[in-house]
PDB file of N, CA and C in Angstrom:
ATOM      1  N   SER A   1     -11.281 -57.827  49.271  1.00  0.00           N
ATOM      2  CA  SER A   1     -12.623 -57.841  49.906  1.00  0.00           C
ATOM      3  C   SER A   1     -13.485 -56.654  49.414  1.00  0.00           C
ATOM      4  N   PRO A   2     -14.704 -56.934  49.456  1.00  0.00           N
ATOM      5  CA  PRO A   2     -15.633 -55.825  48.984  1.00  0.00           C
ATOM      6  C   PRO A   2     -15.753 -54.709  50.059  1.00  0.00           C
ATOM      7  N   VAL A   3     -16.166 -53.507  49.706  1.00  0.00           N
ATOM      8  CA  VAL A   3     -16.488 -52.482  50.568  1.00  0.00           C
ATOM      9  C   VAL A   3     -17.734 -52.900  51.563  1.00  0.00           C
ATOM     10  N   VAL A   4     -17.537 -52.836  52.796  1.00  0.00           N
ATOM     11  CA  VAL A   4     -18.574 -53.314  53.687  1.00  0.00           C
ATOM     12  C   VAL A   4     -19.318 -52.137  54.412  1.00  0.00           C
ATOM     13  N   GLY A   5     -18.806 -50.935  54.168  1.00  0.00           N
ATOM     14  CA  GLY A   5     -19.279 -49.777  54.687  1.00  0.00           C
ATOM     15  C   GLY A   5     -18.481 -48.535  54.536  1.00  0.00           C
ATOM     16  N   PHE A   6     -18.873 -47.457  55.055  1.00  0.00           N
ATOM     17  CA  PHE A   6     -17.991 -46.187  54.975  1.00  0.00           C
ATOM     18  C   PHE A   6     -17.946 -45.596  56.293  1.00  0.00           C
ATOM     19  N   ALA A   7     -16.847 -45.068  56.677  1.00  0.00           N
ATOM     20  CA  ALA A   7     -16.731 -44.456  57.983  1.00  0.00           C
ATOM     21  C   ALA A   7     -17.237 -43.043  57.905  1.00  0.00           C
ATOM     22  N   ARG A   8     -17.384 -42.392  58.997  1.00  0.00           N
ATOM     23  CA  ARG A   8     -18.056 -40.912  59.075  1.00  0.00           C
ATOM     24  C   ARG A   8     -17.225 -40.008  58.373  1.00  0.00           C
ATOM     25  N   ASP A   9     -15.931 -40.327  58.125  1.00  0.00           N
ATOM     26  CA  ASP A   9     -15.037 -39.324  57.403  1.00  0.00           C
ATOM     27  C   ASP A   9     -15.106 -39.637  55.725  1.00  0.00           C
ATOM     28  N   GLY A  10     -15.804 -40.626  55.411  1.00  0.00           N
ATOM     29  CA  GLY A  10     -16.021 -40.880  53.887  1.00  0.00           C
ATOM     30  C   GLY A  10     -15.181 -41.856  53.358  1.00  0.00           C
ATOM     31  N   PHE A  11     -14.211 -42.341  54.140  1.00  0.00           N
ATOM     32  CA  PHE A  11     -13.232 -43.422  53.537  1.00  0.00           C
ATOM     33  C   PHE A  11     -14.048 -44.805  53.647  1.00  0.00           C
ATOM     34  N   PRO A  12     -13.753 -45.703  52.723  1.00  0.00           N
ATOM     35  CA  PRO A  12     -14.315 -47.012  52.708  1.00  0.00           C
ATOM     36  C   PRO A  12     -13.773 -47.980  53.803  1.00  0.00           C
ATOM     37  N   ILE A  13     -14.638 -48.885  54.224  1.00  0.00           N
ATOM     38  CA  ILE A  13     -14.190 -49.986  55.140  1.00  0.00           C
ATOM     39  C   ILE A  13     -14.278 -51.224  54.395  1.00  0.00           C
ATOM     40  N   TYR A  14     -13.074 -51.870  54.316  1.00  0.00           N
ATOM     41  CA  TYR A  14     -13.050 -53.217  53.707  1.00  0.00           C
ATOM     42  C   TYR A  14     -12.943 -54.264  54.876  1.00  0.00           C
ATOM     43  N   ALA A  15     -13.312 -55.427  54.398  1.00  0.00           N
ATOM     44  CA  ALA A  15     -13.212 -56.671  55.347  1.00  0.00           C
ATOM     45  C   ALA A  15     -12.049 -57.496  55.075  1.00  0.00           C
ATOM     46  N   LEU A  16     -11.324 -57.860  56.020  1.00  0.00           N
ATOM     47  CA  LEU A  16     -10.288 -58.918  56.135  1.00  0.00           C
ATOM     48  C   LEU A  16      -9.207 -58.902  55.087  1.00  0.00           C
ATOM     49  N   TYR A  17      -9.533 -58.739  53.794  1.00  0.00           N
ATOM     50  CA  TYR A  17      -8.370 -58.945  52.745  1.00  0.00           C
ATOM     51  C   TYR A  17      -8.028 -57.582  51.972  1.00  0.00           C
ATOM     52  N   GLY A  18      -6.741 -57.444  51.813  1.00  0.00           N
ATOM     53  CA  GLY A  18      -6.227 -56.263  51.037  1.00  0.00           C
ATOM     54  C   GLY A  18      -6.378 -56.452  49.545  1.00  0.00           C
ATOM     55  N   PRO A  19      -6.128 -55.471  48.838  1.00  0.00           N
ATOM     56  CA  PRO A  19      -6.161 -55.615  47.268  1.00  0.00           C
ATOM     57  C   PRO A  19      -5.328 -56.676  46.731  1.00  0.00           C
ATOM     58  N   ASP A  20      -4.228 -57.207  47.449  1.00  0.00           N
ATOM     59  CA  ASP A  20      -3.368 -58.301  46.916  1.00  0.00           C
ATOM     60  C   ASP A  20      -3.882 -59.597  47.328  1.00  0.00           C
ATOM     61  N   GLY A  21      -5.109 -59.624  48.034  1.00  0.00           N
ATOM     62  CA  GLY A  21      -5.787 -60.974  48.389  1.00  0.00           C
ATOM     63  C   GLY A  21      -5.229 -61.507  49.709  1.00  0.00           C
ATOM     64  N   GLN A  22      -4.266 -60.816  50.354  1.00  0.00           N
ATOM     65  CA  GLN A  22      -3.785 -61.311  51.663  1.00  0.00           C
ATOM     66  C   GLN A  22      -4.531 -60.695  52.803  1.00  0.00           C
ATOM     67  N   MET A  23      -4.637 -61.568  53.881  1.00  0.00           N
ATOM     68  CA  MET A  23      -5.332 -61.021  55.076  1.00  0.00           C
ATOM     69  C   MET A  23      -4.523 -59.933  55.669  1.00  0.00           C
ATOM     70  N   VAL A  24      -5.282 -58.877  56.035  1.00  0.00           N
ATOM     71  CA  VAL A  24      -4.669 -57.707  56.637  1.00  0.00           C
ATOM     72  C   VAL A  24      -4.529 -57.899  58.038  1.00  0.00           C
ATOM     73  N   ARG A  25      -3.520 -57.297  58.661  1.00  0.00           N
ATOM     74  CA  ARG A  25      -3.274 -57.444  60.137  1.00  0.00           C
ATOM     75  C   ARG A  25      -2.988 -56.080  60.713  1.00  0.00           C
ATOM     76  N   SER A  26      -3.490 -55.838  61.963  1.00  0.00           N
ATOM     77  CA  SER A  26      -3.333 -54.695  62.603  1.00  0.00           C
ATOM     78  C   SER A  26      -1.900 -54.482  63.065  1.00  0.00           C
ATOM     79  N   ALA A  27      -1.509 -53.191  63.304  1.00  0.00           N
ATOM     80  CA  ALA A  27      -0.132 -52.858  63.610  1.00  0.00           C
ATOM     81  C   ALA A  27       0.354 -53.499  64.951  1.00  0.00           C
ATOM     82  N   ILE A  28      -0.569 -53.692  65.923  1.00  0.00           N
ATOM     83  CA  ILE A  28      -0.144 -54.367  67.082  1.00  0.00           C
ATOM     84  C   ILE A  28       0.172 -55.970  66.848  1.00  0.00           C
ATOM     85  N   TYR A  29      -0.247 -56.488  65.717  1.00  0.00           N
ATOM     86  CA  TYR A  29       0.108 -57.843  65.372  1.00  0.00           C
ATOM     87  C   TYR A  29       1.158 -57.796  64.258  1.00  0.00           C
ATOM     88  N   GLU A  30       1.923 -56.865  64.145  1.00  0.00           N
ATOM     89  CA  GLU A  30       3.087 -56.668  63.162  1.00  0.00           C
ATOM     90  C   GLU A  30       2.521 -56.625  61.702  1.00  0.00           C
ATOM     91  N   GLY A  31       1.203 -56.117  61.499  1.00  0.00           N
ATOM     92  CA  GLY A  31       0.708 -56.015  60.266  1.00  0.00           C
ATOM     93  C   GLY A  31       1.080 -54.634  59.738  1.00  0.00           C
ATOM     94  N   ASP A  32       0.557 -54.278  58.567  1.00  0.00           N
ATOM     95  CA  ASP A  32       0.902 -53.029  57.852  1.00  0.00           C
ATOM     96  C   ASP A  32      -0.208 -51.845  58.026  1.00  0.00           C
ATOM     97  N   LEU A  33      -1.197 -52.087  58.894  1.00  0.00           N
ATOM     98  CA  LEU A  33      -2.234 -51.165  59.104  1.00  0.00           C
ATOM     99  C   LEU A  33      -1.762 -50.291  60.049  1.00  0.00           C
ATOM    100  N   ASP A  34      -2.327 -48.926  60.014  1.00  0.00           N
ATOM    101  CA  ASP A  34      -1.897 -47.833  61.016  1.00  0.00           C
ATOM    102  C   ASP A  34      -2.657 -48.031  62.263  1.00  0.00           C
ATOM    103  N   GLU A  35      -2.515 -46.929  63.126  1.00  0.00           N
ATOM    104  CA  GLU A  35      -3.210 -46.979  64.398  1.00  0.00           C
ATOM    105  C   GLU A  35      -4.703 -46.932  64.297  1.00  0.00           C
ATOM    106  N   CYS A  36      -5.245 -46.458  63.170  1.00  0.00           N
ATOM    107  CA  CYS A  36      -6.702 -46.445  63.006  1.00  0.00           C
ATOM    108  C   CYS A  36      -7.257 -47.672  62.231  1.00  0.00           C
ATOM    109  N   ASN A  37      -6.431 -48.626  62.037  1.00  0.00           N
ATOM    110  CA  ASN A  37      -6.645 -49.820  61.329  1.00  0.00           C
ATOM    111  C   ASN A  37      -6.997 -49.650  59.855  1.00  0.00           C
ATOM    112  N   GLY A  38      -6.229 -48.735  59.239  1.00  0.00           N
ATOM    113  CA  GLY A  38      -6.375 -48.464  57.880  1.00  0.00           C
ATOM    114  C   GLY A  38      -4.943 -48.297  57.207  1.00  0.00           C
ATOM    115  N   LYS A  39      -4.871 -48.065  55.924  1.00  0.00           N
ATOM    116  CA  LYS A  39      -3.655 -47.955  55.214  1.00  0.00           C
ATOM    117  C   LYS A  39      -3.923 -47.169  53.827  1.00  0.00           C
ATOM    118  N   GLY A  40      -3.014 -46.628  53.230  1.00  0.00           N
ATOM    119  CA  GLY A  40      -3.071 -45.955  52.082  1.00  0.00           C
ATOM    120  C   GLY A  40      -2.888 -44.438  52.255  1.00  0.00           C
ATOM    121  N   GLU A  41      -2.773 -43.585  51.151  1.00  0.00           N
ATOM    122  CA  GLU A  41      -2.438 -42.299  51.211  1.00  0.00           C
ATOM    123  C   GLU A  41      -3.456 -41.500  50.470  1.00  0.00           C
ATOM    124  N   GLY A  42      -3.809 -40.264  50.948  1.00  0.00           N
ATOM    125  CA  GLY A  42      -4.805 -39.439  50.237  1.00  0.00           C
ATOM    126  C   GLY A  42      -6.100 -40.116  50.008  1.00  0.00           C
ATOM    127  N   SER A  43      -6.593 -40.058  48.644  1.00  0.00           N
ATOM    128  CA  SER A  43      -7.851 -40.613  48.411  1.00  0.00           C
ATOM    129  C   SER A  43      -7.838 -42.170  48.314  1.00  0.00           C
ATOM    130  N   ASP A  44      -6.663 -42.718  48.349  1.00  0.00           N
ATOM    131  CA  ASP A  44      -6.496 -44.162  48.356  1.00  0.00           C
ATOM    132  C   ASP A  44      -6.537 -44.817  49.776  1.00  0.00           C
ATOM    133  N   TYR A  45      -6.820 -43.901  50.824  1.00  0.00           N
ATOM    134  CA  TYR A  45      -6.815 -44.436  52.195  1.00  0.00           C
ATOM    135  C   TYR A  45      -8.033 -45.228  52.386  1.00  0.00           C
ATOM    136  N   ALA A  46      -8.048 -46.335  53.217  1.00  0.00           N
ATOM    137  CA  ALA A  46      -9.153 -47.115  53.536  1.00  0.00           C
ATOM    138  C   ALA A  46      -8.933 -47.801  54.789  1.00  0.00           C
ATOM    139  N   TYR A  47     -10.032 -48.098  55.626  1.00  0.00           N
ATOM    140  CA  TYR A  47     -10.075 -48.765  56.820  1.00  0.00           C
ATOM    141  C   TYR A  47     -10.304 -50.258  56.584  1.00  0.00           C
ATOM    142  N   TYR A  48      -9.853 -51.134  57.520  1.00  0.00           N
ATOM    143  CA  TYR A  48     -10.148 -52.568  57.362  1.00  0.00           C
ATOM    144  C   TYR A  48     -10.659 -53.166  58.629  1.00  0.00           C
ATOM    145  N   ILE A  49     -11.418 -54.142  58.471  1.00  0.00           N
ATOM    146  CA  ILE A  49     -11.927 -54.969  59.588  1.00  0.00           C
ATOM    147  C   ILE A  49     -10.885 -56.156  59.596  1.00  0.00           C
ATOM    148  N   THR A  50     -10.383 -56.496  60.810  1.00  0.00           N
ATOM    149  CA  THR A  50      -9.403 -57.524  60.969  1.00  0.00           C
ATOM    150  C   THR A  50      -9.869 -58.599  61.714  1.00  0.00           C
ATOM    151  N   ALA A  51      -9.215 -59.795  61.684  1.00  0.00           N
ATOM    152  CA  ALA A  51      -9.649 -60.916  62.414  1.00  0.00           C
ATOM    153  C   ALA A  51      -9.061 -60.962  63.878  1.00  0.00           C
ATOM    154  N   GLU A  52      -8.085 -59.971  64.028  1.00  0.00           N
ATOM    155  CA  GLU A  52      -7.515 -59.846  65.428  1.00  0.00           C
ATOM    156  C   GLU A  52      -7.878 -58.395  65.968  1.00  0.00           C
ATOM    157  N   PRO A  53      -7.791 -58.281  67.302  1.00  0.00           N
ATOM    158  CA  PRO A  53      -8.049 -56.934  67.863  1.00  0.00           C
ATOM    159  C   PRO A  53      -7.142 -55.869  67.196  1.00  0.00           C
ATOM    160  N   PRO A  54      -7.704 -54.692  66.978  1.00  0.00           N
ATOM    161  CA  PRO A  54      -8.886 -54.128  67.457  1.00  0.00           C
ATOM    162  C   PRO A  54     -10.203 -54.397  66.564  1.00  0.00           C
ATOM    163  N   PHE A  55     -10.023 -55.217  65.640  1.00  0.00           N
ATOM    164  CA  PHE A  55     -11.237 -55.760  64.672  1.00  0.00           C
ATOM    165  C   PHE A  55     -11.752 -54.549  63.810  1.00  0.00           C
ATOM    166  N   VAL A  56     -11.996 -53.396  64.343  1.00  0.00           N
ATOM    167  CA  VAL A  56     -12.641 -52.350  63.548  1.00  0.00           C
ATOM    168  C   VAL A  56     -11.727 -51.086  63.660  1.00  0.00           C
ATOM    169  N   PRO A  57     -11.950 -50.038  62.790  1.00  0.00           N
ATOM    170  CA  PRO A  57     -11.232 -48.769  62.951  1.00  0.00           C
ATOM    171  C   PRO A  57     -11.412 -48.193  64.277  1.00  0.00           C
ATOM    172  N   THR A  58     -10.343 -47.736  64.896  1.00  0.00           N
ATOM    173  CA  THR A  58     -10.351 -47.110  66.212  1.00  0.00           C
ATOM    174  C   THR A  58     -10.320 -45.696  66.296  1.00  0.00           C
ATOM    175  N   CYS A  59     -10.048 -45.064  65.071  1.00  0.00           N
ATOM    176  CA  CYS A  59     -10.069 -43.505  65.001  1.00  0.00           C
ATOM    177  C   CYS A  59     -10.298 -43.281  63.511  1.00  0.00           C
ATOM    178  N   LEU A  60     -10.441 -41.972  63.252  1.00  0.00           N
ATOM    179  CA  LEU A  60     -10.652 -41.600  61.869  1.00  0.00           C
ATOM    180  C   LEU A  60      -9.463 -40.613  61.387  1.00  0.00           C
ATOM    181  N   ARG A  61      -9.072 -40.846  60.221  1.00  0.00           N
ATOM    182  CA  ARG A  61      -7.930 -40.078  59.653  1.00  0.00           C
ATOM    183  C   ARG A  61      -8.392 -38.935  58.856  1.00  0.00           C
ATOM    184  N   GLY A  62      -9.651 -38.859  58.300  1.00  0.00           N
ATOM    185  CA  GLY A  62     -10.113 -37.801  57.565  1.00  0.00           C
ATOM    186  C   GLY A  62     -10.988 -36.884  58.318  1.00  0.00           C
ATOM    187  N   THR A  63     -11.590 -35.972  57.702  1.00  0.00           N
ATOM    188  CA  THR A  63     -12.345 -34.886  58.406  1.00  0.00           C
ATOM    189  C   THR A  63     -13.869 -35.379  58.329  1.00  0.00           C
ATOM    190  N   VAL A  64     -14.514 -35.374  59.489  1.00  0.00           N
ATOM    191  CA  VAL A  64     -15.897 -35.689  59.656  1.00  0.00           C
ATOM    192  C   VAL A  64     -16.710 -34.558  59.022  1.00  0.00           C
ATOM    193  N   GLY A  65     -17.568 -34.786  58.067  1.00  0.00           N
ATOM    194  CA  GLY A  65     -18.411 -33.751  57.550  1.00  0.00           C
ATOM    195  C   GLY A  65     -19.767 -33.612  58.263  1.00  0.00           C
ATOM    196  N   ASN A  66     -20.648 -32.910  57.736  1.00  0.00           N
ATOM    197  CA  ASN A  66     -21.987 -32.790  58.317  1.00  0.00           C
ATOM    198  C   ASN A  66     -22.732 -34.021  58.107  1.00  0.00           C
ATOM    199  N   PHE A  67     -23.559 -34.380  59.105  1.00  0.00           N
ATOM    200  CA  PHE A  67     -24.387 -35.591  58.937  1.00  0.00           C
ATOM    201  C   PHE A  67     -25.778 -35.081  58.933  1.00  0.00           C
ATOM    202  N   ALA A  68     -26.534 -35.302  57.841  1.00  0.00           N
ATOM    203  CA  ALA A  68     -27.885 -34.933  57.665  1.00  0.00           C
ATOM    204  C   ALA A  68     -28.721 -36.016  57.513  1.00  0.00           C
ATOM    205  N   PHE A  69     -30.052 -35.870  58.038  1.00  0.00           N
ATOM    206  CA  PHE A  69     -31.098 -36.865  57.864  1.00  0.00           C
ATOM    207  C   PHE A  69     -32.468 -36.302  57.709  1.00  0.00           C
ATOM    208  N   ALA A  70     -33.448 -37.030  57.313  1.00  0.00           N
ATOM    209  CA  ALA A  70     -34.719 -36.541  57.111  1.00  0.00           C
ATOM    210  C   ALA A  70     -35.647 -37.363  58.071  1.00  0.00           C
ATOM    211  N   THR A  71     -36.719 -36.664  58.649  1.00  0.00           N
ATOM    212  CA  THR A  71     -37.586 -37.452  59.492  1.00  0.00           C
ATOM    213  C   THR A  71     -38.917 -37.684  58.624  1.00  0.00           C
ATOM    214  N   SER A  72     -39.660 -38.517  59.141  1.00  0.00           N
ATOM    215  CA  SER A  72     -40.897 -38.976  58.455  1.00  0.00           C
ATOM    216  C   SER A  72     -41.979 -39.144  59.529  1.00  0.00           C
ATOM    217  N   ASP A  73     -43.248 -38.916  59.112  1.00  0.00           N
ATOM    218  CA  ASP A  73     -44.338 -39.197  60.067  1.00  0.00           C
ATOM    219  C   ASP A  73     -44.916 -40.690  59.763  1.00  0.00           C
ATOM    220  N   LYS A  74     -44.336 -41.354  58.857  1.00  0.00           N
ATOM    221  CA  LYS A  74     -44.729 -42.762  58.582  1.00  0.00           C
ATOM    222  C   LYS A  74     -44.395 -43.614  59.698  1.00  0.00           C
ATOM    223  N   LYS A  75     -45.327 -44.376  60.221  1.00  0.00           N
ATOM    224  CA  LYS A  75     -45.285 -45.316  61.317  1.00  0.00           C
ATOM    225  C   LYS A  75     -44.966 -46.704  60.779  1.00  0.00           C
ATOM    226  N   CYS A  76     -44.228 -47.511  61.460  1.00  0.00           N
ATOM    227  CA  CYS A  76     -44.102 -48.904  61.243  1.00  0.00           C
ATOM    228  C   CYS A  76     -45.405 -49.632  61.661  1.00  0.00           C
ATOM    229  N   PRO A  77     -45.845 -50.682  60.948  1.00  0.00           N
ATOM    230  CA  PRO A  77     -46.957 -51.418  61.347  1.00  0.00           C
ATOM    231  C   PRO A  77     -46.853 -52.034  62.712  1.00  0.00           C
ATOM    232  N   ARG A  78     -47.768 -52.075  63.456  1.00  0.00           N
ATOM    233  CA  ARG A  78     -47.878 -52.581  64.880  1.00  0.00           C
ATOM    234  C   ARG A  78     -47.447 -54.103  64.856  1.00  0.00           C
ATOM    235  N   SER A  79     -47.895 -54.826  63.827  1.00  0.00           N
ATOM    236  CA  SER A  79     -47.585 -56.130  63.750  1.00  0.00           C
ATOM    237  C   SER A  79     -46.135 -56.434  63.125  1.00  0.00           C
ATOM    238  N   GLY A  80     -45.473 -55.416  62.710  1.00  0.00           N
ATOM    239  CA  GLY A  80     -44.132 -55.638  62.106  1.00  0.00           C
ATOM    240  C   GLY A  80     -44.277 -55.744  60.644  1.00  0.00           C
ATOM    241  N   ILE A  81     -43.145 -55.993  60.071  1.00  0.00           N
ATOM    242  CA  ILE A  81     -42.998 -56.149  58.538  1.00  0.00           C
ATOM    243  C   ILE A  81     -42.738 -57.509  58.233  1.00  0.00           C
ATOM    244  N   THR A  82     -43.543 -58.183  57.325  1.00  0.00           N
ATOM    245  CA  THR A  82     -43.426 -59.471  56.994  1.00  0.00           C
ATOM    246  C   THR A  82     -42.797 -59.555  55.600  1.00  0.00           C
ATOM    247  N   ASN A  83     -41.744 -60.239  55.425  1.00  0.00           N
ATOM    248  CA  ASN A  83     -41.147 -60.511  54.184  1.00  0.00           C
ATOM    249  C   ASN A  83     -41.560 -61.879  53.612  1.00  0.00           C
ATOM    250  N   SER A  84     -41.882 -61.930  52.344  1.00  0.00           N
ATOM    251  CA  SER A  84     -42.375 -63.196  51.776  1.00  0.00           C
ATOM    252  C   SER A  84     -41.586 -63.378  50.415  1.00  0.00           C
ATOM    253  N   ILE A  85     -41.450 -64.666  50.239  1.00  0.00           N
ATOM    254  CA  ILE A  85     -40.815 -64.986  48.880  1.00  0.00           C
ATOM    255  C   ILE A  85     -41.944 -65.805  48.075  1.00  0.00           C
ATOM    256  N   SER A  86     -42.197 -65.329  46.876  1.00  0.00           N
ATOM    257  CA  SER A  86     -43.121 -66.098  46.011  1.00  0.00           C
ATOM    258  C   SER A  86     -42.399 -66.981  45.159  1.00  0.00           C
ATOM    259  N   ALA A  87     -42.937 -68.204  45.064  1.00  0.00           N
ATOM    260  CA  ALA A  87     -42.270 -69.220  44.174  1.00  0.00           C
ATOM    261  C   ALA A  87     -43.140 -69.624  43.062  1.00  0.00           C
ATOM    262  N   VAL A  88     -42.416 -70.082  42.125  1.00  0.00           N
ATOM    263  CA  VAL A  88     -43.105 -70.645  40.943  1.00  0.00           C
ATOM    264  C   VAL A  88     -43.747 -71.949  41.245  1.00  0.00           C
ATOM    265  N   THR A  89     -45.051 -72.124  40.961  1.00  0.00           N
ATOM    266  CA  THR A  89     -45.719 -73.455  41.389  1.00  0.00           C
ATOM    267  C   THR A  89     -45.834 -74.437  40.289  1.00  0.00           C
ATOM    268  N   THR A  90     -45.487 -74.036  39.061  1.00  0.00           N
ATOM    269  CA  THR A  90     -45.530 -74.967  37.987  1.00  0.00           C
ATOM    270  C   THR A  90     -44.183 -74.919  37.311  1.00  0.00           C
ATOM    271  N   ALA A  91     -43.677 -76.146  36.888  1.00  0.00           N
ATOM    272  CA  ALA A  91     -42.373 -76.323  36.325  1.00  0.00           C
ATOM    273  C   ALA A  91     -42.514 -75.926  34.799  1.00  0.00           C
ATOM    274  N   ALA A  92     -41.448 -75.463  34.252  1.00  0.00           N
ATOM    275  CA  ALA A  92     -41.443 -75.164  32.762  1.00  0.00           C
ATOM    276  C   ALA A  92     -41.364 -76.456  32.081  1.00  0.00           C
ATOM    277  N   PRO A  93     -42.016 -76.506  30.914  1.00  0.00           N
ATOM    278  CA  PRO A  93     -41.888 -77.750  30.082  1.00  0.00           C
ATOM    279  C   PRO A  93     -40.436 -77.948  29.628  1.00  0.00           C
ATOM    280  N   VAL A  94     -40.003 -79.180  29.548  1.00  0.00           N
ATOM    281  CA  VAL A  94     -38.653 -79.562  29.071  1.00  0.00           C
ATOM    282  C   VAL A  94     -38.773 -79.726  27.564  1.00  0.00           C
ATOM    283  N   PRO A  95     -37.967 -78.973  26.777  1.00  0.00           N
ATOM    284  CA  PRO A  95     -37.819 -79.117  25.365  1.00  0.00           C
ATOM    285  C   PRO A  95     -37.485 -80.511  24.982  1.00  0.00           C
ATOM    286  N   ALA A  96     -38.166 -80.925  23.875  1.00  0.00           N
ATOM    287  CA  ALA A  96     -37.905 -82.307  23.405  1.00  0.00           C
ATOM    288  C   ALA A  96     -36.365 -82.546  23.064  1.00  0.00           C
ATOM    289  N   SER A  97     -35.673 -81.492  22.709  1.00  0.00           N
ATOM    290  CA  SER A  97     -34.324 -81.681  22.293  1.00  0.00           C
ATOM    291  C   SER A  97     -33.455 -81.957  23.541  1.00  0.00           C
ATOM    292  N   ALA A  98     -34.016 -81.639  24.847  1.00  0.00           N
ATOM    293  CA  ALA A  98     -33.163 -81.821  25.974  1.00  0.00           C
ATOM    294  C   ALA A  98     -33.359 -83.200  26.631  1.00  0.00           C
ATOM    295  N   THR A  99     -34.310 -83.998  26.047  1.00  0.00           N
ATOM    296  CA  THR A  99     -34.584 -85.362  26.701  1.00  0.00           C
ATOM    297  C   THR A  99     -33.499 -86.345  26.052  1.00  0.00           C
ATOM    298  N   PRO A 100     -32.987 -87.213  26.746  1.00  0.00           N
ATOM    299  CA  PRO A 100     -32.107 -88.283  26.277  1.00  0.00           C
ATOM    300  C   PRO A 100     -32.668 -89.372  25.322  1.00  0.00           C
ATOM    301  N   ASP A 101     -31.990 -89.741  24.401  1.00  0.00           N
ATOM    302  CA  ASP A 101     -32.601 -90.857  23.523  1.00  0.00           C
ATOM    303  C   ASP A 101     -32.577 -92.165  24.220  1.00  0.00           C
ATOM    304  N   THR A 102     -33.594 -92.918  24.068  1.00  0.00           N
ATOM    305  CA  THR A 102     -33.640 -94.257  24.816  1.00  0.00           C
ATOM    306  C   THR A 102     -33.603 -95.415  23.875  1.00  0.00           C
TER     307      THR A 102
END
């Protein structure tokens, strides 16, 4: 599974599948995850989201560092933010070599 996030202690959180491609299971369902819904040693430790309770990490194994953020005076527009997708309105010409012989 890909990394879907990072816990406050810096360890990655993966979804559903371990490195071997098998679905991971929580300890309460006889899986190999620990009490924090993670596994590994040292820098190889990671948390997992599971399909069964508790679903997400329930505790942190590492040390939580400082959390910093920056403020801004920039305001969101009153009408919200609109996302739009621009499309090509004309088709590219088909090369003569791509047309079948009739």
